Amino acid sequence: MKFRGPGIKAGVSNRHIHVNEEDLKTLFGKDYELTPIKDLGQPGQYAADEKVIIVGKKGAIPGVRVLGPVRPETQIEISRTDSFQLGVKPPLKDSGDLEGSASLTVVGPKGTIILGRGVIIAKRHIHMTPEEAETYKLKDKDIVKVYCEGDGQRKTIFDDVLIRVNTKYALEFHVDVDEANAAFLSNNQMVYIIEE
Amino acid sequence: MKFRGPGIKAGVSNRHIHVNEEDLKTLFGKDYELTPIKDLGQPGQYAADEKVIIVGKKGAIPGVRVLGPVRPETQIEISRTDSFQLGVKPPLKDSGDLEGSASLTVVGPKGTIILGRGVIIAKRHIHMTPEEAETYKLKDKDIVKVYCEGDGQRKTIFDDVLIRVNTKYALEFHVDVDEANAAFLSNNQMVYIIEE
């Protein structure tokens, strides 16, 4: 197996919600502002102290972390495991592409929203800058295979990994909890793009 | 990518418990017998109607299916996702190899057991007969890579797949729910051993 370019850090995304201004107000109250508690791998993005309950027709999941800053459209990213528990069928999508996405009810301390769309399972992907894309000889929207050693017990090659290129990105391989657990992969472990 | 031999059906194992005679009595009552409701892929094995609650120091999971028939030693197989929810650290093991396995409390309708050992995350594996092993040119305890197309959206190659050969087995690739969901793989979909 031959690798393309240097290793890339893994970032494991647990279920989370990005909110727009209006939904932030409904869930947490008028003039409410998010409380950043931890910077995320991507510049400017943070985990907020705020949490919500997400509810589908088969179940509810409490303690779902809000990520900031606020976005133009509210978006919920869950794993397939979560989707079965909630009783919802979200499509596998790139973050931000909400066409055909699913619906859930979101309960905050000050109010409830019935989110008509915005629920997705995120497509596994690698963030990189245009300079990094040049190093890897890749371009935005390319699809690659990624080798994950993890802790060495459940080595896995993930195909269908989307390359996302933007000047605002930092180099990082994003998977959800199902994918991380299938590979015994943890945050900040290195993964490698396979040269074919 | 070249494949070795014909495709193999996938079987996805949700969390479950195998019980011994003594624990069956404690959990469900004296002279209790399991009620088979569905045959499993492996000959003689079945899902029982009975369910228990498993409890760790961080949480509990209700509705955990009992599989029959009874075995010499009680064994609980959970996913890594489950392990975080329960607050337990089971090792990755072959079914039946319980050396160093973890502990959980099990609650049934008639009693509770504090299981000192027996909790594992099952190593992904393929069951086959000696005749099938000959076809695939493999032997017991070999490790192979398996290609999973799944529904085509999250194609995945699982390394560290254990070959298990026994006259009593039926040809089947076993993964847990984390692994199935990481690959969008469902019961009875075909997977392929990679020829290296």
XYZ file of C-alpha atoms in Angstrom:
392
model
C 0.000 0.000 0.000
C 1.442 3.355 -1.074
C 0.436 6.653 0.496
C -0.035 10.067 -1.113
C 1.689 12.882 0.777
C 2.075 13.211 4.549
C -0.301 11.832 7.193
C -3.404 13.753 8.227
C -4.892 14.147 11.715
C -8.262 12.556 12.374
C -11.101 14.502 13.982
C -14.091 12.532 15.268
C -17.426 14.377 15.175
C -20.043 13.395 17.694
C -23.649 14.349 16.924
C -24.045 18.141 16.948
C -26.136 21.073 15.822
C -25.267 24.327 14.047
C -27.952 26.967 14.619
C -29.016 30.099 12.775
C -29.836 33.353 14.613
C -33.570 32.790 14.651
C -33.397 29.234 15.993
C -30.802 30.307 18.587
C -33.321 32.843 19.904
C -36.169 30.335 19.964
C -34.124 27.668 21.738
C -32.165 29.827 24.204
C -33.984 33.169 24.420
C -33.906 36.673 22.918
C -30.451 38.289 22.530
C -28.818 35.026 23.594
C -25.209 34.461 22.563
C -23.350 31.156 22.406
C -20.662 30.489 25.013
C -17.508 29.119 23.334
C -15.787 26.496 25.490
C -13.381 24.786 23.089
C -11.822 25.585 19.711
C -12.371 22.957 17.038
C -9.890 21.813 14.384
C -11.295 24.175 11.755
C -10.322 27.876 12.248
C -13.028 29.988 13.925
C -15.246 27.004 14.731
C -15.925 26.159 18.369
C -17.878 23.878 20.671
C -20.344 25.907 22.712
C -21.417 25.247 26.264
C -25.033 25.025 25.068
C -26.821 21.729 24.513
C -30.219 20.702 23.153
C -32.415 17.623 23.033
C -33.170 16.227 19.577
C -36.360 14.226 19.174
C -37.611 11.909 16.429
C -40.621 9.634 16.244
C -38.829 6.701 17.896
C -36.679 8.384 20.511
C -34.868 11.409 21.890
C -31.175 12.149 22.420
C -30.338 14.695 25.130
C -27.087 16.610 25.525
C -26.511 17.359 21.831
C -23.738 19.937 21.608
C -24.238 23.257 19.792
C -21.278 24.267 17.597
C -20.595 27.913 16.824
C -20.532 30.430 15.317
C -24.130 30.749 14.099
C -24.713 29.783 10.467
C -27.161 30.908 7.778
C -29.133 27.661 8.156
C -29.623 25.311 11.102
C -28.064 21.896 10.506
C -27.956 18.725 12.608
C -25.328 16.056 11.971
C -25.985 12.614 13.441
C -24.592 9.117 12.934
C -26.541 6.274 11.358
C -26.684 4.702 14.847
C -28.373 7.877 16.110
C -30.760 7.872 13.138
C -32.095 4.415 14.074
C -32.537 5.467 17.702
C -34.410 8.626 16.687
C -36.446 7.015 13.923
C -35.322 9.378 11.174
C -33.774 8.719 7.754
C -31.307 11.501 6.957
C -29.395 11.337 3.669
C -25.604 11.081 3.531
C -24.548 14.613 2.559
C -21.725 17.118 2.521
C -22.085 19.646 5.323
C -24.037 22.653 4.003
C -25.860 20.672 1.304
C -29.302 20.368 2.876
C -31.392 19.541 -0.218
C -33.541 16.532 0.724
C -32.311 16.507 4.320
C -34.506 15.180 7.126
C -36.640 16.684 9.879
C -36.340 16.558 13.690
C -37.734 18.384 16.693
C -35.192 20.333 18.747
C -35.842 21.251 22.378
C -33.853 23.974 24.135
C -34.231 25.524 27.583
C -36.412 28.377 26.267
C -38.277 26.858 23.373
C -38.786 24.174 20.754
C -38.303 24.208 17.000
C -39.724 21.752 14.507
C -36.860 21.658 12.048
C -38.407 20.955 8.643
C -35.043 20.158 7.050
C -31.378 20.242 8.010
C -30.729 16.763 9.420
C -27.944 14.847 7.650
C -25.384 12.115 8.138
C -22.123 13.808 7.152
C -20.086 12.361 4.302
C -16.562 11.546 5.543
C -14.187 14.187 4.243
C -10.797 15.851 4.414
C -10.460 19.610 4.845
C -7.415 21.207 3.221
C -6.155 24.548 1.946
C -5.447 25.134 -1.794
C -1.709 24.887 -0.987
C -2.174 21.535 0.725
C -4.334 20.332 -2.167
C -1.407 21.083 -4.444
C 0.933 19.044 -2.239
C -1.441 16.075 -2.352
C -2.151 16.659 -6.080
C -5.881 16.755 -5.318
C -8.711 19.186 -5.981
C -12.005 20.126 -4.352
C -14.654 17.352 -4.623
C -12.116 14.614 -5.409
C -12.893 11.250 -3.791
C -10.063 9.312 -2.123
C -9.457 6.193 -0.058
C -8.010 6.721 3.429
C -6.050 4.211 5.495
C -6.721 4.307 9.256
C -4.389 2.396 11.528
C -6.367 3.486 14.616
C -5.010 1.685 17.679
C -3.893 -1.164 15.400
C -6.648 -3.635 16.255
C -9.257 -2.698 13.641
C -7.316 -1.297 10.705
C -9.716 0.068 8.097
C -9.633 1.646 4.657
C -12.429 4.156 4.142
C -13.396 4.714 0.509
C -15.711 7.554 -0.613
C -13.803 10.209 1.327
C -14.557 13.663 -0.067
C -11.808 16.263 -0.505
C -12.894 19.783 0.488
C -10.577 22.651 -0.405
C -10.890 26.178 0.991
C -8.453 28.882 2.127
C -10.245 28.893 5.489
C -9.695 25.206 6.218
C -7.100 23.376 8.313
C -5.866 19.929 7.271
C -8.094 17.374 8.995
C -9.887 14.058 8.270
C -13.441 14.118 9.610
C -15.455 11.025 10.467
C -18.449 10.396 12.702
C -18.573 8.188 15.783
C -19.741 5.076 13.883
C -16.739 5.325 11.583
C -14.271 6.075 14.381
C -15.516 3.161 16.484
C -15.505 0.761 13.533
C -11.783 1.510 13.128
C -10.888 2.071 16.821
C -9.780 5.505 15.629
C -9.355 8.417 18.055
C -8.968 12.171 17.701
C -5.557 13.304 16.449
C -4.414 9.867 15.276
C -2.818 10.006 11.839
C -4.468 8.642 8.692
C -3.104 8.363 5.160
C -4.526 8.961 1.684
C -3.923 5.879 -0.461
C -2.043 6.360 -3.717
C -3.763 4.301 -6.415
C -8.857 -4.877 -6.505
C -8.995 -8.660 -6.927
C -11.265 -10.896 -4.852
C -10.635 -14.351 -3.429
C -13.477 -16.818 -4.078
C -17.201 -16.046 -4.143
C -18.961 -13.296 -2.183
C -20.040 -13.852 1.426
C -23.241 -12.704 3.140
C -22.912 -10.103 5.884
C -24.578 -10.580 9.263
C -24.808 -7.549 11.562
C -24.753 -8.325 15.299
C -26.487 -5.917 17.606
C -25.505 -6.014 21.292
C -26.531 -9.343 22.831
C -25.965 -11.758 25.680
C -25.321 -15.521 25.767
C -26.215 -16.983 29.172
C -25.184 -20.095 31.040
C -27.726 -22.267 32.944
C -27.049 -20.683 36.293
C -27.357 -17.087 35.106
C -30.496 -17.981 33.120
C -32.092 -19.177 36.370
C -31.019 -16.088 38.292
C -32.252 -13.682 35.613
C -35.487 -15.427 34.582
C -36.360 -17.885 37.353
C -35.917 -21.547 38.268
C -36.516 -24.106 35.470
C -36.844 -21.259 32.982
C -36.247 -22.087 29.315
C -35.436 -19.650 26.529
C -38.111 -18.994 23.903
C -36.605 -19.152 20.404
C -38.169 -16.574 18.081
C -35.763 -16.454 15.122
C -33.008 -18.645 13.720
C -29.657 -16.951 13.273
C -27.201 -17.437 10.410
C -25.156 -20.013 12.337
C -26.794 -23.487 12.591
C -28.569 -24.119 15.924
C -28.180 -20.537 17.134
C -31.294 -18.448 17.706
C -32.554 -15.114 18.974
C -34.696 -15.642 22.066
C -37.732 -13.639 23.055
C -36.014 -12.781 26.353
C -34.304 -9.455 26.990
C -32.232 -8.006 29.835
C -30.926 -4.631 30.945
C -27.147 -4.225 31.041
C -25.739 -1.633 33.415
C -22.314 -0.032 33.721
C -21.049 2.816 35.867
C -22.057 5.502 33.350
C -25.326 4.165 31.996
C -27.738 1.353 31.277
C -28.993 -0.187 28.028
C -32.392 -1.889 28.175
C -33.788 -4.429 25.714
C -30.583 -6.419 25.206
C -31.484 -9.610 23.352
C -30.628 -13.047 24.773
C -29.245 -15.470 22.154
C -29.622 -19.236 22.594
C -28.932 -21.990 23.250
C -27.324 -21.631 26.696
C -23.521 -21.754 26.734
C -20.917 -22.898 29.274
C -20.104 -19.283 30.151
C -22.165 -16.102 30.044
C -20.881 -13.618 27.467
C -22.000 -10.121 26.492
C -21.032 -8.625 23.128
C -21.372 -4.863 22.761
C -20.111 -2.235 20.331
C -17.538 0.408 21.212
C -20.375 2.957 21.045
C -22.225 0.942 23.701
C -19.061 0.695 25.795
C -18.782 4.501 26.056
C -22.454 4.804 26.990
C -22.097 2.144 29.702
C -18.720 3.322 30.985
C -16.945 -0.002 30.504
C -13.746 -0.899 28.623
C -14.122 -4.365 27.112
C -11.244 -5.781 25.083
C -11.585 -6.659 21.383
C -11.806 -10.456 21.435
C -12.893 -13.538 19.539
C -16.196 -14.879 20.816
C -15.502 -17.461 23.547
C -12.107 -15.985 24.500
C -13.011 -14.246 27.751
C -9.547 -13.866 29.313
C -9.278 -10.256 30.463
C -12.880 -9.461 29.483
C -14.843 -6.764 31.307
C -17.567 -6.681 33.941
C -21.189 -5.458 33.822
C -24.355 -5.810 35.880
C -27.226 -7.652 34.194
C -30.823 -7.172 35.295
C -33.548 -9.656 34.345
C -37.204 -9.898 35.365
C -36.438 -12.288 38.251
C -32.972 -11.275 39.401
C -29.679 -9.505 38.898
C -26.185 -10.841 38.240
C -22.932 -8.985 38.704
C -20.990 -10.458 35.823
C -17.327 -10.445 36.872
C -16.093 -11.154 33.367
C -17.531 -11.957 29.950
C -18.017 -8.549 28.330
C -16.222 -8.135 24.997
C -16.281 -6.216 21.753
C -16.301 -8.984 19.142
C -13.495 -9.128 16.612
C -14.958 -8.996 13.088
C -14.812 -12.450 11.580
C -15.924 -14.862 8.890
C -17.450 -18.239 9.762
C -16.800 -21.056 7.281
C -16.709 -24.839 7.051
C -13.442 -26.714 6.367
C -14.679 -27.308 2.783
C -15.294 -23.598 2.281
C -11.896 -22.792 3.802
C -10.378 -25.021 1.131
C -12.242 -23.125 -1.610
C -10.943 -19.808 -0.283
C -7.472 -21.288 0.370
C -7.677 -20.104 3.986
C -7.316 -21.749 7.383
C -8.630 -21.160 10.917
C -7.224 -17.964 12.537
C -6.065 -16.433 9.224
C -6.544 -12.668 8.998
C -7.992 -11.172 5.817
C -9.174 -7.872 4.364
C -12.838 -7.675 3.347
C -14.376 -5.298 0.811
C -17.870 -4.020 1.686
C -19.834 -2.221 -0.995
C -22.782 -1.698 1.387
C -25.370 0.502 -0.303
C -22.569 2.058 -2.368
C -22.300 5.353 -0.491
C -19.693 4.408 2.139
C -17.590 1.681 0.570
C -15.153 0.312 3.143
C -12.337 -2.230 3.370
C -12.156 -3.893 6.777
C -8.726 -5.259 7.689
C -8.110 -7.528 10.718
C -10.971 -9.868 9.822
C -10.520 -13.224 11.538
C -11.223 -16.499 9.716
C -13.014 -19.083 11.901
C -13.302 -22.616 10.544
C -15.575 -25.292 12.008
C -17.761 -28.065 10.584
C -20.706 -26.527 12.491
C -20.428 -23.098 10.848
C -22.273 -21.533 7.927
C -20.503 -19.071 5.630
C -21.089 -15.579 7.037
C -19.217 -12.302 7.664
C -19.979 -10.946 11.138
C -19.639 -7.286 12.126
C -21.143 -5.185 14.881
C -23.419 -2.184 14.472
C -20.571 0.376 14.516
C -18.899 -1.410 11.631
C -22.122 -1.907 9.669
C -23.128 1.726 10.056
C -19.652 2.986 9.131
C -20.018 1.141 5.816
C -23.811 1.537 5.335
C -23.809 -2.266 5.289
C -26.991 -4.272 5.939
C -27.761 -7.895 6.723
C -27.392 -10.269 3.759
C -25.482 -7.829 1.549
C -22.494 -9.481 -0.114
C -18.899 -8.768 0.864
C -15.664 -9.998 -0.708
C -12.328 -11.223 0.637
C -9.518 -9.265 -1.015
C -6.827 -11.254 -2.820
C -3.457 -9.737 -1.953
